[in-house]
XYZ file of C-alpha atoms in Angstrom:
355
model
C -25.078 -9.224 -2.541
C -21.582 -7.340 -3.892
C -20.610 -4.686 -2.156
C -19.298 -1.492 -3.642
C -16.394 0.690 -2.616
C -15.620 4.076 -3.590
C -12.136 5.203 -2.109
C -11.947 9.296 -3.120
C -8.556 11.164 -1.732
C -8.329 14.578 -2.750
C -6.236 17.812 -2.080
C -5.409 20.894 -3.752
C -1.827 21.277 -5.857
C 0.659 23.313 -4.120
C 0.695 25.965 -1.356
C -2.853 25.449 -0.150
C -2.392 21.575 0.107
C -2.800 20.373 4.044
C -2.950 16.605 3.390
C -0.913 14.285 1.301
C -4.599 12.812 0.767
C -3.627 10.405 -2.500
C -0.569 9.125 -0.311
C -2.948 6.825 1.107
C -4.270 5.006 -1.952
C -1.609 2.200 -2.365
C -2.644 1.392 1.213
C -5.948 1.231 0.950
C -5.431 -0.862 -2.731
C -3.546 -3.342 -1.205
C -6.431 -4.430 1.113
C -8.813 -7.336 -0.337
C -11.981 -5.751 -1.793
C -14.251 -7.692 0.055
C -12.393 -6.999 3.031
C -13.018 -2.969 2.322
C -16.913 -3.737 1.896
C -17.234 -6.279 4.238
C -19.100 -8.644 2.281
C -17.807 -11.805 -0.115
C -17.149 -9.594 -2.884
C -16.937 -6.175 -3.616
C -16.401 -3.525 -6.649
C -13.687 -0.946 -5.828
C -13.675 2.615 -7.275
C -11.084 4.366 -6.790
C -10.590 8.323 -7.251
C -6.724 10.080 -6.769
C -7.220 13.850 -6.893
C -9.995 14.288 -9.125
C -9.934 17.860 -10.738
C -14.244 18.384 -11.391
C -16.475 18.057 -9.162
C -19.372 17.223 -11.404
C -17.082 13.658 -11.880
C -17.083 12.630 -8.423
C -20.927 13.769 -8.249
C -21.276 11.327 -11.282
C -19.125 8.576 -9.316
C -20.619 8.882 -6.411
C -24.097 9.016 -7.480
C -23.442 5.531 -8.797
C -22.051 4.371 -6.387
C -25.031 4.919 -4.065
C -27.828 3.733 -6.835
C -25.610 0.507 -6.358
C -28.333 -2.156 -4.396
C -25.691 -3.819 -2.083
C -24.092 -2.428 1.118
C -21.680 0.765 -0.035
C -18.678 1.851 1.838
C -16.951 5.200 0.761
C -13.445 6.222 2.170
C -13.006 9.721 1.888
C -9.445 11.290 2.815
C -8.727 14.920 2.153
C -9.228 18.721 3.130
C -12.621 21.223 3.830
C -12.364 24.320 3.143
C -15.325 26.811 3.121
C -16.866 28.836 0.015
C -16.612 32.487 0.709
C -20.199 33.252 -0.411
C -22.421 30.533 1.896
C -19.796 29.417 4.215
C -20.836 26.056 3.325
C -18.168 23.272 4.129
C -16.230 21.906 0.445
C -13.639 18.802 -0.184
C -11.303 20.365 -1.667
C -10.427 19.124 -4.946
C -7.249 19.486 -7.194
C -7.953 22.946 -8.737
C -9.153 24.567 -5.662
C -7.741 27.723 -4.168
C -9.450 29.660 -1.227
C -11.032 32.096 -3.721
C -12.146 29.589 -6.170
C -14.166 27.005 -3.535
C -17.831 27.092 -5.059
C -16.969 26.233 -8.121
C -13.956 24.134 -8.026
C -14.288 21.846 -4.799
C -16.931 19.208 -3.468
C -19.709 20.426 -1.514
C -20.071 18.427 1.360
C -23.774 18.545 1.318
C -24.032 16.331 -1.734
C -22.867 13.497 0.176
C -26.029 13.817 2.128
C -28.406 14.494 -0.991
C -26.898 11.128 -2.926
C -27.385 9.152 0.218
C -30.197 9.823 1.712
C -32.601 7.122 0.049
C -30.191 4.443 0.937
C -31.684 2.395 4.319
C -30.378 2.914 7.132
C -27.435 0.096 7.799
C -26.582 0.061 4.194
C -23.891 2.863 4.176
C -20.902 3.424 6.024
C -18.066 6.093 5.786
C -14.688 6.265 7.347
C -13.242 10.222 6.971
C -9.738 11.476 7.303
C -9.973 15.129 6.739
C -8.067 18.061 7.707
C -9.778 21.680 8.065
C -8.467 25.001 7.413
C -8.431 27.514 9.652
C -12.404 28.670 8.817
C -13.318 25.625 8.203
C -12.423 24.251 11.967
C -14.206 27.331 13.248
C -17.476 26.088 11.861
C -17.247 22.477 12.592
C -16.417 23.064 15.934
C -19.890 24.306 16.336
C -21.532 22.298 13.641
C -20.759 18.717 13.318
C -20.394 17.517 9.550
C -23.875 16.409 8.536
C -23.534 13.432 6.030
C -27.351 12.284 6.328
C -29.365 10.259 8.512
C -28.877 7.008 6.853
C -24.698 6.448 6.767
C -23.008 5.409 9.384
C -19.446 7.449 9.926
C -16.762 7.117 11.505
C -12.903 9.073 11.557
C -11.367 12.232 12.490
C -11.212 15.557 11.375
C -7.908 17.214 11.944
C -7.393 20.810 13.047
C -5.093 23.742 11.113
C -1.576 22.974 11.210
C 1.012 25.736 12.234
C 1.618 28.191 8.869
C 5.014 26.667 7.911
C 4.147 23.051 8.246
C 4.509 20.768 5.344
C 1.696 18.851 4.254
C 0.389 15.606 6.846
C 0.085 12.618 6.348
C -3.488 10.676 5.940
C -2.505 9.005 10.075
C -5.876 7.759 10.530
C -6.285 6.157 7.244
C -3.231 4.793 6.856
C -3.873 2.992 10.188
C -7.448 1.955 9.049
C -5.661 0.037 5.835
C -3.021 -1.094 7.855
C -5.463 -3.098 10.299
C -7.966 -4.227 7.527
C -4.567 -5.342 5.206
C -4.710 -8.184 7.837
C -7.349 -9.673 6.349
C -9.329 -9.384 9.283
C -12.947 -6.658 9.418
C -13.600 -6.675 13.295
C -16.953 -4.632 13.912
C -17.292 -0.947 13.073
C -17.167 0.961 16.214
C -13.788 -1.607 17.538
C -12.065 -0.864 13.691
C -12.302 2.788 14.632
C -11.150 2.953 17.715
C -8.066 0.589 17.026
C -7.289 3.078 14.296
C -7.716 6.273 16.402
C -5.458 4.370 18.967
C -2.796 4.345 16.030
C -3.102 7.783 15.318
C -0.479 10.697 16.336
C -2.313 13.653 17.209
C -5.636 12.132 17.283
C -6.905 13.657 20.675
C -6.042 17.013 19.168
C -9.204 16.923 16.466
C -12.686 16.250 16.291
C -13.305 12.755 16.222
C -16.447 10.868 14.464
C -18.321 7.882 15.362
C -21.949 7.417 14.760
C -24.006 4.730 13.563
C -27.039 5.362 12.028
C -30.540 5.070 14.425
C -32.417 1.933 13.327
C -35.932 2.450 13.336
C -38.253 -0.483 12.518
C -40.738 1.803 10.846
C -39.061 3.824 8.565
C -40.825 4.675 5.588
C -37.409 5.500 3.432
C -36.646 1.609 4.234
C -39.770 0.013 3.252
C -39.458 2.347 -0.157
C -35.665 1.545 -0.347
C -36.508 -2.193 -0.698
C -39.407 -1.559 -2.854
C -36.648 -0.038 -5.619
C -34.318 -2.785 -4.972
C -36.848 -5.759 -5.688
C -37.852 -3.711 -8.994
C -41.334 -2.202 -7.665
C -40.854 0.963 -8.885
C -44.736 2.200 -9.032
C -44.942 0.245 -5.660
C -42.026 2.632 -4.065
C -43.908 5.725 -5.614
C -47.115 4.586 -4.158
C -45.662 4.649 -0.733
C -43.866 7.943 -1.141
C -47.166 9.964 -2.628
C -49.026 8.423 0.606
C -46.210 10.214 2.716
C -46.051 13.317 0.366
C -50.109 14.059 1.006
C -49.468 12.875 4.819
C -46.840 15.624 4.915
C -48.947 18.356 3.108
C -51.852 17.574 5.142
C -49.860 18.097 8.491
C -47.600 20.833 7.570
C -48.611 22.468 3.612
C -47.928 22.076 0.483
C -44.206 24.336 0.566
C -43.228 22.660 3.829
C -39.802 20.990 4.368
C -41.874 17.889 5.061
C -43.837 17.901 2.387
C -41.035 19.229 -0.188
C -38.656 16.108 0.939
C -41.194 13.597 -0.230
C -41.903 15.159 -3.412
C -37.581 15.031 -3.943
C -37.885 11.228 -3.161
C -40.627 10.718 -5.499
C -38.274 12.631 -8.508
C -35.680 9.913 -7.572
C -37.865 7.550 -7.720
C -38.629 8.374 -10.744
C -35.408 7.751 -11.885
C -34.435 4.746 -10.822
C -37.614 3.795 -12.860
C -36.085 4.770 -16.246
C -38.666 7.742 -16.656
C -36.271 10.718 -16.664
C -38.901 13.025 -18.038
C -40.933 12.503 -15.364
C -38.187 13.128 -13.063
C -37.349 16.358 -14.554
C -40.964 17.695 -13.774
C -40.987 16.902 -10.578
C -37.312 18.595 -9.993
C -38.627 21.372 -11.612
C -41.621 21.788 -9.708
C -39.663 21.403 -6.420
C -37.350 23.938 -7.269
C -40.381 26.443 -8.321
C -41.650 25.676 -4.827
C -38.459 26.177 -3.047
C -37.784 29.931 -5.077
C -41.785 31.120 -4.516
C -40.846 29.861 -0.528
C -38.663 33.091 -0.776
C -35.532 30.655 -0.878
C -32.323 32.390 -2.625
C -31.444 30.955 -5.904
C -27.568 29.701 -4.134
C -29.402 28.215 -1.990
C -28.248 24.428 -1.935
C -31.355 22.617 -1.960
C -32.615 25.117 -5.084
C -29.463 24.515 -6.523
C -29.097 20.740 -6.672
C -33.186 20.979 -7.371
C -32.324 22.690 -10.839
C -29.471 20.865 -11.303
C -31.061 17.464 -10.830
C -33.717 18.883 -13.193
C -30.963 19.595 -16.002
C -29.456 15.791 -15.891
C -32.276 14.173 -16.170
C -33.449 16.658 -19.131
C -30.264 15.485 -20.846
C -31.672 11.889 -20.485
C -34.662 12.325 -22.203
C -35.133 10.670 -25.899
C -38.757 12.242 -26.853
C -38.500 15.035 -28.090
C -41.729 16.705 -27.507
C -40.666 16.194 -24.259
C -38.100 17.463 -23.903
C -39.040 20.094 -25.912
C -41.489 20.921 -23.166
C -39.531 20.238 -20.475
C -36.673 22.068 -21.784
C -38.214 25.641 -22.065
C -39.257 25.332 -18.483
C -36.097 24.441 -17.173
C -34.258 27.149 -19.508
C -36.853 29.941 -17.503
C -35.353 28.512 -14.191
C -32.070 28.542 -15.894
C -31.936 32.114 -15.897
C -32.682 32.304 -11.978
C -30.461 29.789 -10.503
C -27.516 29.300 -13.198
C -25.799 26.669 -10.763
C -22.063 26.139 -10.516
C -21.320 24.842 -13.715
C -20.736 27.273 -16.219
C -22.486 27.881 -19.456
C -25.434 25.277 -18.032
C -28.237 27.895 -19.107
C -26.338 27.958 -22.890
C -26.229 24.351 -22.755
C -30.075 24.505 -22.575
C -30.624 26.923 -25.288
C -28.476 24.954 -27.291
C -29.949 21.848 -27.219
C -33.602 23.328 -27.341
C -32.284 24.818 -30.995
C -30.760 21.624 -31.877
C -34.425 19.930 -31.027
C -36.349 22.777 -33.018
C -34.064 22.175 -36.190
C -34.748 18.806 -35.563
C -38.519 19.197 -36.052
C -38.432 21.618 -38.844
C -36.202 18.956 -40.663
């Protein structure tokens, strides 16, 4: 089966720039694609300061619904929103003040991964932390999931009038694999942290993924990927009432299921029903007490609103659209002018019918 590839270097123009992430790029393209994925072929996508993070969402989001073994090489900078103190790639456009809205939050690498099995996914991170940012981490270790396996370095601050580094651990990564030679995981890592100046100085990552021979995400992962899409949902509603038997109906437990089963819906075609169940999810999450920033209510909503826009019936969406235009006006999101989008397309459908 191909594999996929998504390399993604990103940094901030000018003063607050603490990587030259997109420096590493020619590197990393001059490797063999299947030699990145480690499989006999691969599809490469490649992102070089990317200014919106709803784009990379959109890339990567594809690149996990891809069915073969995905590999994502991420080189750039965290920085933390002032508001949550949540950790953010920094993207092209983003300035300490301007985080939230213009940078990558980290936890959406976890939410597009998680339904991939364990073993499938693997990530290999060069990043480099501001000042606020290293605070946090060096309590908190970067959560990317429990699926992906990760490996790399996170560098601390450098000194106020240094210039901006270089991508060392990266560079080293595509200098070993531009050999044409992919030796296992954990040995490619640690030749590559051998390579790298400064390396002992930062937080280092290396952990695979814990293989579990009963995992329920696996069983409903392969369920998807050999087109039994009501099978998958079958699995994942047994789990859901498991879940609200044990621990209730607004549980963590019981809330995760019902987000896999709004996937799931998905990735079989029925966006309307995956906008319900979004919906509902969110409703559950906001009458939990949780604040409307809060990320899960956020990307609840937000998941809600995409897979509105996908919907062709319009009674549908119609119906679906006034419920998620009440929400709307509780958790507006990060985008702006997503509640006027709503409005506007629930006029457009009206005229539509009066017509």
């Amino acid at each position: 089966m191909p594999g996929t590839v998504l390399l993604l270097a990103a940094s901030p123009v000018g003063r607050g720039r603490l990587v030259d992430a997109a420096a590493v790029l020619p590197v990393l393209a001059a490797v063999d694609p299947a030699v990145l994925a480690g499989t006999d072929t691969a599809n490469v996508v490649e992102l070089a300061d990317p200014l919106d993070p709803q784009a990379v969402l959109t890339r990567l989001r594809a690149a996990a619904s891809a069915p073969g073994p995905l590999t994502v090489y991420v080189t750039g900078q965290l920085q933390l929103d002032r508001r949550q103190r949540l950790p953010h790639l920094a993207l092209a456009r983003t300035t300490p003040a301007t985080v939230r809205y213009t940078a990558f939050p980290w936890h959406w690498f976890r939410e597009e991964l998680r339904l991939r099995a364990p073993g499938a996914t693997t990530l290999f991170l060069d990043l480099h932390a501001d000042p606020e940012a290293w605070d946090l981490l060096r309590a908190n270790p970067l959560d990317t999931g429990r699926t992906a396996a990760v490996y790399g370095r996170i560098a601390p601050p450098p000194g106020r009038r240094a210039t901006p580094a270089a991508p060392a651990y990266m560079k080293a990564l595509a200098t070993l694999l531009r050999s044409g030679h992919r030796p296992p995981l954990g040995q490619l890592h640690e030749l590559a942290l051998a390579r790298t100046e400064g390396a002992s100085a930062g937080l280092v990552l290396a952990a695979a993924p814990p293989r579990t021979a009963n995992d329920p995400h696996a069983a409903i992962t392969a369920a998807v990927q050999a087109g039994r899409h009501s099978h998958a949902d079958h699995l994942a509603a047994q789990w859901e009432q498991a879940a609200v038997r044990a621990h209730g109906p607004g549980s963590e437990e019981a809330l995760h299921w019902a987000e896999v089963r709004a996937d799931l819906a998905m990735f079989a075609g029925d966006p309307a029903r995956s906008c319900r169940t979004w919906l509902t999810v969110a409703a559950a999450r906001l009458a939990a007490g949780q604040p409307a920033d809060t990320p899960a209510v956020e990307a609840a909503v937000d998941r809600a609103h995409h897979q509105w826009s996908e919907i062709t019936e319009p009674a549908r969406a119609r119906e679906l659209g006034s419920a998620l235009a009440d929400l709307r006006t509780r958790v507006p999101g990060r985008r702006a002018g997503a509640l006027e989008h709503v409005r506007r397309e629930l006029r457009r459908l009206e005229l539509q019918t009066q017509s």
